[in-house]
Tab-separated table of C-alpha atoms and ligand atoms in Angstrom:
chain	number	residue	atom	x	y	z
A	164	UNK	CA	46.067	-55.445	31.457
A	165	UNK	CA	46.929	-53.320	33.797
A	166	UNK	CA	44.872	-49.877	34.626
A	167	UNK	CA	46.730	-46.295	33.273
A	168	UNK	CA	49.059	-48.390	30.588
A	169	UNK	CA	46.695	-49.562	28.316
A	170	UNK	CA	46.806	-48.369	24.645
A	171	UNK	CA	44.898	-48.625	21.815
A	172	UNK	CA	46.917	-47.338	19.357
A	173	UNK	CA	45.198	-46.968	15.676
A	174	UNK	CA	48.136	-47.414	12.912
A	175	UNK	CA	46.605	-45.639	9.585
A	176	UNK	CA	48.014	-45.846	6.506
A	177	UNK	CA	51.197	-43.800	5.732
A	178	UNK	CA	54.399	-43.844	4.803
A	179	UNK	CA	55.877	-43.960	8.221
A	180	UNK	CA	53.299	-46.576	9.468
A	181	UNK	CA	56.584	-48.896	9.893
A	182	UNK	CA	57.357	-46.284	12.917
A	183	UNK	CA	54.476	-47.360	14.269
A	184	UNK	CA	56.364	-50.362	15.218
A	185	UNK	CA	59.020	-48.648	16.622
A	186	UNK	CA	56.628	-46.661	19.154
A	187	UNK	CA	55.389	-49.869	20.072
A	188	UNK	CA	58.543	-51.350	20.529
A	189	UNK	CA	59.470	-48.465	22.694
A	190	UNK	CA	56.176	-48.522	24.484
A	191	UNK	CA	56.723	-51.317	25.481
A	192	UNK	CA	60.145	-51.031	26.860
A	193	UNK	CA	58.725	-48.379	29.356
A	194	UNK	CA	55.600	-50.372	31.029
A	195	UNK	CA	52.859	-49.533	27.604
A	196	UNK	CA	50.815	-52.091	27.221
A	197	UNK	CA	49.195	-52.202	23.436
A	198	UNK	CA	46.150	-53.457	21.321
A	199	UNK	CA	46.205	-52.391	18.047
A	200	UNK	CA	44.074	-51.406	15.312
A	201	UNK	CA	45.485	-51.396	11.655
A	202	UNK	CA	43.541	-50.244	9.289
A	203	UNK	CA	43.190	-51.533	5.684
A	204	UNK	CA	45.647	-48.315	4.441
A	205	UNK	CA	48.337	-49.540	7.494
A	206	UNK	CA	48.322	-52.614	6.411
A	207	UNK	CA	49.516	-51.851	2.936
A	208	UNK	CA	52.482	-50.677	4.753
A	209	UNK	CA	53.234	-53.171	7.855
A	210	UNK	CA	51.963	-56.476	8.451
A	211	UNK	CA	49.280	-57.738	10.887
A	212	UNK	CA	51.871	-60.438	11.781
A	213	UNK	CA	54.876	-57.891	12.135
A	214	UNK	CA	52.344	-55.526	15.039
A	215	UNK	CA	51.129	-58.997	16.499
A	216	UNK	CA	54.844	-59.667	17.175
A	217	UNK	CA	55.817	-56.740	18.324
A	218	UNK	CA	52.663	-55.960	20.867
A	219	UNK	CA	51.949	-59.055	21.940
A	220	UNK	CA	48.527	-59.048	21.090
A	221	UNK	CA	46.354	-59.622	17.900
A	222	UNK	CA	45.636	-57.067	15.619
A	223	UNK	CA	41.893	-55.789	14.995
A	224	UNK	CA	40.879	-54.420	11.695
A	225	UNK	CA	37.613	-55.176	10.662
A	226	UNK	CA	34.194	-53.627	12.023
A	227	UNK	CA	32.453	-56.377	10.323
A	228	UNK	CA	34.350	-59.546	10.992
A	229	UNK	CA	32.754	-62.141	13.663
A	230	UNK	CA	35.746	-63.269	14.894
A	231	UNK	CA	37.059	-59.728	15.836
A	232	UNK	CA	33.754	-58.873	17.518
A	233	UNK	CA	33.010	-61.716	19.416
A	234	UNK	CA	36.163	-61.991	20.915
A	235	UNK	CA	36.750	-57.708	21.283
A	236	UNK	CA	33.470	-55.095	20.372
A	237	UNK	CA	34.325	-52.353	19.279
A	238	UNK	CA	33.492	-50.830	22.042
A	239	UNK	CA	35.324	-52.749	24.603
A	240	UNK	CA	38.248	-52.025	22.613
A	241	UNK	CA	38.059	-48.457	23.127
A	242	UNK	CA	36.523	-49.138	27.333
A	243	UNK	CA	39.592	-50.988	27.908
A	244	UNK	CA	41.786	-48.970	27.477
A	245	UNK	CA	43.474	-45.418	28.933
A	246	UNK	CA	44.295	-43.719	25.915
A	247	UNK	CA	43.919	-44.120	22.409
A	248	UNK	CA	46.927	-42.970	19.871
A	249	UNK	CA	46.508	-42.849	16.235
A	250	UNK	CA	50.100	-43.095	15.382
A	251	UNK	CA	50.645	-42.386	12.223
A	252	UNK	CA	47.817	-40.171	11.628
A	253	UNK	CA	46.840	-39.675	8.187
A	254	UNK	CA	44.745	-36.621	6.772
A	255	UNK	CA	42.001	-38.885	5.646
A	256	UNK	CA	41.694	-40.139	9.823
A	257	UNK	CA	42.247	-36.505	11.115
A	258	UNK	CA	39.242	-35.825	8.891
A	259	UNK	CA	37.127	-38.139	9.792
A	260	UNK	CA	37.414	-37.405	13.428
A	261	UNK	CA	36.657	-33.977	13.013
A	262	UNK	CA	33.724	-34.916	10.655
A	263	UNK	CA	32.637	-38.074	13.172
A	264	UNK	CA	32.831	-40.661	10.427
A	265	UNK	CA	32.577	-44.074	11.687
A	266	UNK	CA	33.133	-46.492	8.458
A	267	UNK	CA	35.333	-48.609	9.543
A	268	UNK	CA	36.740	-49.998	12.793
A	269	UNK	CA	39.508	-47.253	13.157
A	270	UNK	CA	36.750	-44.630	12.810
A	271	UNK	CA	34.068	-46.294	14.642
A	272	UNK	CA	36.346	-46.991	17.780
A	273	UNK	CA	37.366	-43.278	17.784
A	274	UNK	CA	33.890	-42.038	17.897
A	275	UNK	CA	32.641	-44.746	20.722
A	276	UNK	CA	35.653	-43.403	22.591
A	277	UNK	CA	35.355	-41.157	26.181
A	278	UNK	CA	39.158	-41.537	26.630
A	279	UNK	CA	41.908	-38.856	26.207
A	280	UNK	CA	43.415	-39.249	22.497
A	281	UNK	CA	46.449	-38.227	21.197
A	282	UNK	CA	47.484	-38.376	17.757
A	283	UNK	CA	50.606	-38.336	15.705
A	284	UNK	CA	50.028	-36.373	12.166
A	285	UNK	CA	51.955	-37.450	9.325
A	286	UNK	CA	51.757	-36.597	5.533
A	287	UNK	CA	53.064	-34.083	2.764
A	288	UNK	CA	53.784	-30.745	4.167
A	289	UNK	CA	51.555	-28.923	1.394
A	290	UNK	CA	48.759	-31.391	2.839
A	291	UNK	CA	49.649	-30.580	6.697
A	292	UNK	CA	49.470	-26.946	5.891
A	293	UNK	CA	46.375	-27.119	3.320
A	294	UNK	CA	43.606	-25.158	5.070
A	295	UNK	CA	41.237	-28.090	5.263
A	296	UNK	CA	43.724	-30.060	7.351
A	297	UNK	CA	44.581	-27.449	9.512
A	298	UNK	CA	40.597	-26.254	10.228
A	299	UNK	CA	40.452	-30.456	11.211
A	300	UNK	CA	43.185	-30.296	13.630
A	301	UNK	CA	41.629	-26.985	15.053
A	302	UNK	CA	38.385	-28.967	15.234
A	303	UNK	CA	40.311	-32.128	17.515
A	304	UNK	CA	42.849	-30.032	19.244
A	305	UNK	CA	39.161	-27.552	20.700
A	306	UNK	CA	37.129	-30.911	21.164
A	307	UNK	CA	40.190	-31.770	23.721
A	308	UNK	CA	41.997	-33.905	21.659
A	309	UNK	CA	46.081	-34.213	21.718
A	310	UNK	CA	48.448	-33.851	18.977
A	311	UNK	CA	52.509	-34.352	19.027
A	312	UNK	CA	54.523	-33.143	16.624
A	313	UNK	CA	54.601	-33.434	13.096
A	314	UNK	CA	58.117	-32.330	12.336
A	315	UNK	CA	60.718	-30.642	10.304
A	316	UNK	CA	62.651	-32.152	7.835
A	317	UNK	CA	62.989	-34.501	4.815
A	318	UNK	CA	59.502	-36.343	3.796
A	319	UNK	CA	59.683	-39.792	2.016
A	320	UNK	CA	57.870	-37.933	-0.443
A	321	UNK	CA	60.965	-35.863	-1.263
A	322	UNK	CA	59.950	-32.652	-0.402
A	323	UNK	CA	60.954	-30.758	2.742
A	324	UNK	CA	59.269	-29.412	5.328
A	325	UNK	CA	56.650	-30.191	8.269
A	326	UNK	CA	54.271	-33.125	8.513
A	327	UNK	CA	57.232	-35.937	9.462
A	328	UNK	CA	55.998	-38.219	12.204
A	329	UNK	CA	57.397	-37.354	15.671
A	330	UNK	CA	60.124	-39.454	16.727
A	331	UNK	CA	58.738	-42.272	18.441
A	332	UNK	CA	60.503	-41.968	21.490
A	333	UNK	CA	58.734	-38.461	21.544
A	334	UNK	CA	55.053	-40.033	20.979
A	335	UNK	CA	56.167	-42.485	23.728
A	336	UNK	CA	56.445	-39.679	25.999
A	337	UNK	CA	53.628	-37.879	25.304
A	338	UNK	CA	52.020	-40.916	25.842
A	339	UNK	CA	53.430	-41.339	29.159
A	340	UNK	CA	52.586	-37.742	29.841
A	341	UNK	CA	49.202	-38.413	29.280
A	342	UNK	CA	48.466	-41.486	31.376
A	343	UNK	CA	50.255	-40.251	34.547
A	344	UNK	CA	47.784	-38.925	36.510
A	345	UNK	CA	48.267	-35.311	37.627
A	346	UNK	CA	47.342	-33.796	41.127
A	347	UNK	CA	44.029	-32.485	39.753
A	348	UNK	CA	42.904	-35.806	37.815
A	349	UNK	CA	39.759	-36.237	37.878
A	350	UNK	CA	38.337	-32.694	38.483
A	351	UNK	CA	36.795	-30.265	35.692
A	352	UNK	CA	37.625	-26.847	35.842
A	353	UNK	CA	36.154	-23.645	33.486
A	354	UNK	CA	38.494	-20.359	32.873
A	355	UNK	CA	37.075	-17.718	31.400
A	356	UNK	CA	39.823	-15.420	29.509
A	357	UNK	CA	40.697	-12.797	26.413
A	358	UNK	CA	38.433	-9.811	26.068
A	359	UNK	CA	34.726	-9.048	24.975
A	360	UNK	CA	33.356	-7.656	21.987
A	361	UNK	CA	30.359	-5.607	22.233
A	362	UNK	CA	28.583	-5.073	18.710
A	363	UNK	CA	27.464	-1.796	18.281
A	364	UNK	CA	26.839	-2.412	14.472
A	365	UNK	CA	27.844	-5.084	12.115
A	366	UNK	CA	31.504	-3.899	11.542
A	367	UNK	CA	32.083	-2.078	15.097
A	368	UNK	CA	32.665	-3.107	18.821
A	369	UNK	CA	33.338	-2.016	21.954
A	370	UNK	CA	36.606	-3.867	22.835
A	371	UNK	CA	39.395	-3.810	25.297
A	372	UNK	CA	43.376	-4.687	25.445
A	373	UNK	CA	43.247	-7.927	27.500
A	374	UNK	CA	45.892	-10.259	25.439
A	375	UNK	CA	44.561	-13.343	27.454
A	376	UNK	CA	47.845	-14.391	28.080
A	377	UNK	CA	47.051	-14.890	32.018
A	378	UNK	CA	43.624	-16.981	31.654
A	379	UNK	CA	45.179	-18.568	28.451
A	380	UNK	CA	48.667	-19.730	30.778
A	381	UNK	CA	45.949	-20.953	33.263
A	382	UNK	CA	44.020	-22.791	31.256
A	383	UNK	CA	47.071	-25.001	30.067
A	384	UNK	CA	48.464	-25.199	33.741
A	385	UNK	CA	44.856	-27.059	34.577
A	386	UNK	CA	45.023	-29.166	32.188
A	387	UNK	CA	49.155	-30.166	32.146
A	388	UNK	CA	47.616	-30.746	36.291
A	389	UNK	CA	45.053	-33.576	34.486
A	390	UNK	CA	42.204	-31.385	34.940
A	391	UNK	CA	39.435	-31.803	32.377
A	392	UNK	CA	39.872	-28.183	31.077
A	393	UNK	CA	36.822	-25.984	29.520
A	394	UNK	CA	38.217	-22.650	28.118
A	395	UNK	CA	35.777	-20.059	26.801
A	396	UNK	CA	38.119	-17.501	25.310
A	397	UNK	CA	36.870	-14.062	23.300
A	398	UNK	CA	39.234	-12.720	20.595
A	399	UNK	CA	42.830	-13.014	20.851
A	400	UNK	CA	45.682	-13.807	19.174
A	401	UNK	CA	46.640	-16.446	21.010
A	402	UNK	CA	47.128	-20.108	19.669
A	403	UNK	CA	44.940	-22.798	21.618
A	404	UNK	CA	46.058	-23.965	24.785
A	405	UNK	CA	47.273	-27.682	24.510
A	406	UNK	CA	44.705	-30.451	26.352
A	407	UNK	CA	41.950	-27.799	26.729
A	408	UNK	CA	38.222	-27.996	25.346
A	409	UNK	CA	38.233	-24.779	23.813
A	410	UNK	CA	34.935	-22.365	22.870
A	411	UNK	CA	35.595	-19.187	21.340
A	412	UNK	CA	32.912	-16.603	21.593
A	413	UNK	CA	32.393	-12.682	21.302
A	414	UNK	CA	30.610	-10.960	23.939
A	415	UNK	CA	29.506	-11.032	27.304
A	416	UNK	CA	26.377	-12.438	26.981
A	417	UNK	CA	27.690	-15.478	24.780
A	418	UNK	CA	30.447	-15.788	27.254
A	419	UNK	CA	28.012	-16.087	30.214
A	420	UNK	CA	25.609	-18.648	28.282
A	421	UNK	CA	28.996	-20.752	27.715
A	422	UNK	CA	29.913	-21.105	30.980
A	423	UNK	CA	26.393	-22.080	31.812
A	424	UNK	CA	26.282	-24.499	29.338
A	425	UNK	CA	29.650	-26.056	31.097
A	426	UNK	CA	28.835	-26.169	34.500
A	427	UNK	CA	28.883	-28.092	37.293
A	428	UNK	CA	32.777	-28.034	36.911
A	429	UNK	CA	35.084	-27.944	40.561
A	430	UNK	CA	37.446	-25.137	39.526
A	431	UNK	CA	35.932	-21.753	37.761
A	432	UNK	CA	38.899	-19.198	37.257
A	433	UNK	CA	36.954	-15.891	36.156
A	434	UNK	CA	40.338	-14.305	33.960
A	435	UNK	CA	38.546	-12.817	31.088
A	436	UNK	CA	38.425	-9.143	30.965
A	437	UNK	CA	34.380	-8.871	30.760
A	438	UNK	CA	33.259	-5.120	28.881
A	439	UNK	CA	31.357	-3.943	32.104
A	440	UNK	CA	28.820	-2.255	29.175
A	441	UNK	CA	27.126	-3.175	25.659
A	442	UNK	CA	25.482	-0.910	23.457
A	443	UNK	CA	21.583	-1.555	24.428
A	444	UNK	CA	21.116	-2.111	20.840
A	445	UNK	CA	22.893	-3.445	18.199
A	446	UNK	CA	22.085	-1.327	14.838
A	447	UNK	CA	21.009	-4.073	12.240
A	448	UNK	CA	23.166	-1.947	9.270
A	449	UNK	CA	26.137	-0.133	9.476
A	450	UNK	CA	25.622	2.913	11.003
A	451	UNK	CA	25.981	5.559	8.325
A	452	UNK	CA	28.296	8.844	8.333
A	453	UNK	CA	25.914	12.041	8.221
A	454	UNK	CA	27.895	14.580	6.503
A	455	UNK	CA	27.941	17.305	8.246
A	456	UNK	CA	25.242	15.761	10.952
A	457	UNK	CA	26.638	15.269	14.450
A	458	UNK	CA	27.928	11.890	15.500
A	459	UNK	CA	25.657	8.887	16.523
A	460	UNK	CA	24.524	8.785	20.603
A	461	UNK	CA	25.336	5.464	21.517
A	462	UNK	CA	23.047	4.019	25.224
A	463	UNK	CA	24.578	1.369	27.200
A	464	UNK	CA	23.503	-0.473	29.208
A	465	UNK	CA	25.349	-3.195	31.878
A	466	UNK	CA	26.125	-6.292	31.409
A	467	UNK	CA	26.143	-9.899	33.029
A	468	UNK	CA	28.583	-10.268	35.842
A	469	UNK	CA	29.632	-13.503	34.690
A	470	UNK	CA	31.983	-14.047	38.292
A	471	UNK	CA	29.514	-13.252	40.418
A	472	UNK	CA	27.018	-15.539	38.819
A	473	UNK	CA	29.030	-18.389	39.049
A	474	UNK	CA	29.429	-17.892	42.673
A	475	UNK	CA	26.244	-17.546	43.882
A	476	UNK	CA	24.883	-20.164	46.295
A	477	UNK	CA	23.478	-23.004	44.550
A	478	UNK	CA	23.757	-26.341	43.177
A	479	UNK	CA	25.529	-25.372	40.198
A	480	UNK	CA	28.771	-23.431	42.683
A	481	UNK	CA	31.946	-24.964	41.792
A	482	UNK	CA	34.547	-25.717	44.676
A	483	UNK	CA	36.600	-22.969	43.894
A	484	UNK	CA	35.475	-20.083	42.180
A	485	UNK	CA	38.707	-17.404	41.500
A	486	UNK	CA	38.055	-14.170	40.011
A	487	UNK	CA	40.628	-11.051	39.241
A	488	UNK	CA	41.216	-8.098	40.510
A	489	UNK	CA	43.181	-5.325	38.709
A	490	UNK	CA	43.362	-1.967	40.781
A	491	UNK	CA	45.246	1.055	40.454
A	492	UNK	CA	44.967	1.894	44.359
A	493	UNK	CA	44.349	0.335	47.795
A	494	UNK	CA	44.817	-2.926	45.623
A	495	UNK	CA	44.220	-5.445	48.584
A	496	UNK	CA	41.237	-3.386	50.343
A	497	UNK	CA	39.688	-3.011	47.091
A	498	UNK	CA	40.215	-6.378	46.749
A	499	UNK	CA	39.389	-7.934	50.191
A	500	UNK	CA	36.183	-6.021	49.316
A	501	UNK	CA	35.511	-7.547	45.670
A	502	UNK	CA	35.864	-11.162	47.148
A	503	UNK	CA	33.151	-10.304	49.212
A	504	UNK	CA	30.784	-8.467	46.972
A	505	UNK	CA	31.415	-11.217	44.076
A	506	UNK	CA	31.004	-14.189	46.789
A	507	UNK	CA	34.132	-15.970	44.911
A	508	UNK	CA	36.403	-18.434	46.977
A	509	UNK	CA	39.963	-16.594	46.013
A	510	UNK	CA	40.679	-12.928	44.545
A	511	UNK	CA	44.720	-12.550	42.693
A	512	UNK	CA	44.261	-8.421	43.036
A	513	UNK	CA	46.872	-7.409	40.585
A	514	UNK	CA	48.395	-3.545	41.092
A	515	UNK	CA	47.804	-2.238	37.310
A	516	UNK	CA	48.588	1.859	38.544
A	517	UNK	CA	50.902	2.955	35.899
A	518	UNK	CA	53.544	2.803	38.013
A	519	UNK	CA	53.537	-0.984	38.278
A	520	UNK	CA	54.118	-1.182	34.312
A	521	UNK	CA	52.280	-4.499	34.660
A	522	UNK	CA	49.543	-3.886	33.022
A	523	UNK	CA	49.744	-6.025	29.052
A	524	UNK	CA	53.402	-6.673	30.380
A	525	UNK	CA	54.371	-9.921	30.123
A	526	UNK	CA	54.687	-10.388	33.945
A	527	UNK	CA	52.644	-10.110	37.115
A	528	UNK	CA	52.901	-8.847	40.495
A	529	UNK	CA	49.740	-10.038	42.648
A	530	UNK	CA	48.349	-10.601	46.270
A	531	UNK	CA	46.440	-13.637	46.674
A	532	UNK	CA	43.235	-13.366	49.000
A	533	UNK	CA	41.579	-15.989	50.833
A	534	UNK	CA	38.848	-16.071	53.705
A	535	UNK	CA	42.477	-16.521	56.006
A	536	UNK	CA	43.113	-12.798	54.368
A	537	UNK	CA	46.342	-11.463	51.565
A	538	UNK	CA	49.149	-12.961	50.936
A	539	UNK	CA	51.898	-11.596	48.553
A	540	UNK	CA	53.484	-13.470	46.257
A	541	UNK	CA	56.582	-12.155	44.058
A	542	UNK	CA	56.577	-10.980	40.649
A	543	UNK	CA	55.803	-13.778	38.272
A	544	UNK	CA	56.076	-14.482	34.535
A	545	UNK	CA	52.373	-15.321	33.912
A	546	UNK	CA	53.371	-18.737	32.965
A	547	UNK	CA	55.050	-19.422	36.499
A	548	UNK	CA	51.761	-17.423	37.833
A	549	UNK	CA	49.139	-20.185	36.813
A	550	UNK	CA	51.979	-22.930	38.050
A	551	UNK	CA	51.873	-21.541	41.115
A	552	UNK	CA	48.356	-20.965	41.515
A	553	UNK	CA	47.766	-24.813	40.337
A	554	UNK	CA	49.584	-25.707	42.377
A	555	UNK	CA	47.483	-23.599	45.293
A	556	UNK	CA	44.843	-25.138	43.699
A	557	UNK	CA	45.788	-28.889	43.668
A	558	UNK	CA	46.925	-28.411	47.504
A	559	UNK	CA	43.243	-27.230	48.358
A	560	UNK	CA	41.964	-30.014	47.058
A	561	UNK	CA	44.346	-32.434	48.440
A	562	UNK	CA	43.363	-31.089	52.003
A	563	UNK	CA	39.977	-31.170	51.123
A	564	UNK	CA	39.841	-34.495	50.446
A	565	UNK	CA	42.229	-35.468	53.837
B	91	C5P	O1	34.304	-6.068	38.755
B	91	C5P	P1	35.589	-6.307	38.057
B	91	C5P	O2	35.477	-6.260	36.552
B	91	C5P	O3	36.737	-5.485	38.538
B	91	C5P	O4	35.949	-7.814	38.472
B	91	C5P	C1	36.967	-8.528	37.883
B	91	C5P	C2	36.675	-10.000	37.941
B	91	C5P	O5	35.330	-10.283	37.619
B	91	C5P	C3	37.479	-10.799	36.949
B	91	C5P	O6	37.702	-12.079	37.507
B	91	C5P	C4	36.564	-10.876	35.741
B	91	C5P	O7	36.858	-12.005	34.924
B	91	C5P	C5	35.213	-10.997	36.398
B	91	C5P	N1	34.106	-10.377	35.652
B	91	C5P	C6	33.139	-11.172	35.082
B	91	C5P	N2	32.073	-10.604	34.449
B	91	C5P	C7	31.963	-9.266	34.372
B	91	C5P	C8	32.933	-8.446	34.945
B	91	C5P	C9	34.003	-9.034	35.574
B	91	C5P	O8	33.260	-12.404	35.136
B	91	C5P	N3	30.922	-8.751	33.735
């Protein structure tokens, strides 16, 4: 089969597994190539002969049968192919992915797997929206994993609401999506974003405003690019970026020992707003009111400079390391000056003086700085921001590798 069309697509056993044949169908119409997995639940609702038919291929369903192994393993089934879409999805496979069950051949393909998955959810809306389902998708969508639709509307089961399989011509594209390779394909790239929390007793921090909406909008950019996307996020209120491997943590320190933990990586983009100080100790109570006493002292002391540690010489040094800038005065001299001190690649110095109004806003103004010195670039949505900057990004590496 050819290379970047290859599909192993995992039919489990709902309702609208006889869509299943329709995304095939489709799939196929537009240069998919498909194996197919049915499990015991799918085939309750299509035949084995009806997906043979339609895909061209035989249909695999048992982990233990010697026919299926010796002619495909397992784990050839998942090696050979580009992407792997469990279309429908059914809570009970959504669960076992998140729980890495392997006991059958559905489940034991999907944890011998390496390659991008995407999956099409579809069940009762009370069971889409019952916490335990929703905590399992959380679980897939941080571990990287891709997830179209479900939709609005009329269920077979007569009620209303979400958890109806995308339209297959949708799941076709997000297939498609998936499997064309994007300008940074290939490459692994870390963004740091969202504030940090610095405990300075059990029920108190020392916080800041950062939304995260600028490291979040990057993150997704990378990945949309094909870029094997890391994101190590501290509190915000923002959903998940789609595609991205996502670690939430609290403070500085656990921020620092994430990104660690995740390099080498090509691309770092340094977006999180870091507290430049923690409490030097964290009280082990809550730190009680003295009536009438005077109010507790509180020592800080600095913390990690997780940037600048990324872009110090060594082995470890992405590519690119990008940090941020937000002054209030001289913003590119400051700047210039911070790119230098921090040893990072690239510097987007953002003017946050109040009478920018940028700073929380929903857009941003920002100079770029290289080692070839400032450029200005026009006031962005933050979205269009980390578009354009991927694409600054993808063009670096494209004449890096000329
Ligand atoms: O030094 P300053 O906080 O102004 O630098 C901003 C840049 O450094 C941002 O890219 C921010 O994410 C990063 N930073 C960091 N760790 C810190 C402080 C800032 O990664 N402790």
């Amino acid at each position: 089969m050819d290379a970047g069309k290859r599909v192993l697509l995992i039919i489990t056993g709902g309702i609208a597994a006889y869509k299943a044949l329709d995304v095939i169908r489709r799939g196929r119409e537009r240069g998919l190539q498909f194996r197919v997995i049915l499990t015991k639940g799918g085939a309750e609702f299509v035949t084995p002969l009806s997906v043979a038919s339609l895909s061209g291929s035989r249909v695999y369903s048992e982990l233990f049968s010697l026919t299926d192994e010796a002619e495909m393993g397992h784990i050839r089934l998942v090696r050979e192919a580009d992407l792997v879409l469990v279309a429908p999805a059914t809570a009970d496979i959504i669960a076992k992915m998140a729980h890495g069950r392997a006991d059958d051949l559905a489940s034991t393909a999907l944890l011998a797997n390496d390659r991008p998955v995407l999956i099409a959810p579809s069940m009762n809306v009370v069971m889409w929206n019952h916490p335990a389902v929703q905590a399992n998708v959380a679980t897939l969508r941080a571990r990287g994993v891709h997830v179209v639709g479900p939709g609005a509307g009329d269920l077979a089961c007569g009620e209303v609401g979400d958890g109806r399989l995308a339209d297959p011509l949708d799941i076709v594209a997000a297939a498609l999506g998936l499997l064309t390779p994007g300008p940074l394909t290939g490459l692994k790239a870390l963004v740091t974003s969202g504030p940090t929390y610095e405990a300075i007793d059990p029920v108190r921090f020392i916080g800041n405003r950062s939304s995260g909406k600028q490291g979040h909008a990057i993150a997704a950019a990378l990945a949309a690019a094909g870029a094997h996307t890391t994101l190590i996020t501290g509190p915000t209120a923002l959903p998940d970026p789609a595609g991205c491997h996502v670690h939430h943590i609290e403070s500085a320190a656990e921020m620092l020992a994430q990104t660690l933990d995740h390099l080498p990586v090509d691309i770092a983009v340094a977006a999180a707003a870091v507290s430049d100080w923690r409490p030097a100790a964290e009280a082990a109570q809550k730190m009680k009111k003295q009536e009438g006493g005077s109010p507790p002292q509180i020592t800080l002391t600095t913390n990690p400079d997780i940037l600048a540690t990324i872009a110090a010489p060594g082995p470890q040094r992405p590519r690119l390391v990008i940090g941020f800038a937000a002054e209030t005065e001289k913003v590119v001299e400051y700047a210039t000056l911070k790119r230098q001190k921090k040893q990072c690649d690239w510097i987007l110095a953002n003017d946050v003086s109040a009478e920018t109004g940028a700073f929380g806003g929903a857009d941003n103004k920002v100079h770029l700085i290289t080692a070839t010195g400032p450029e200005e670039w026009p006031r962005l949505s933050k979205t269009e921001l980390a578009q354009r900057l991927v694409a600054r990004i993808a063009a670096q590496f494209k004449k890096a590798s000329e």
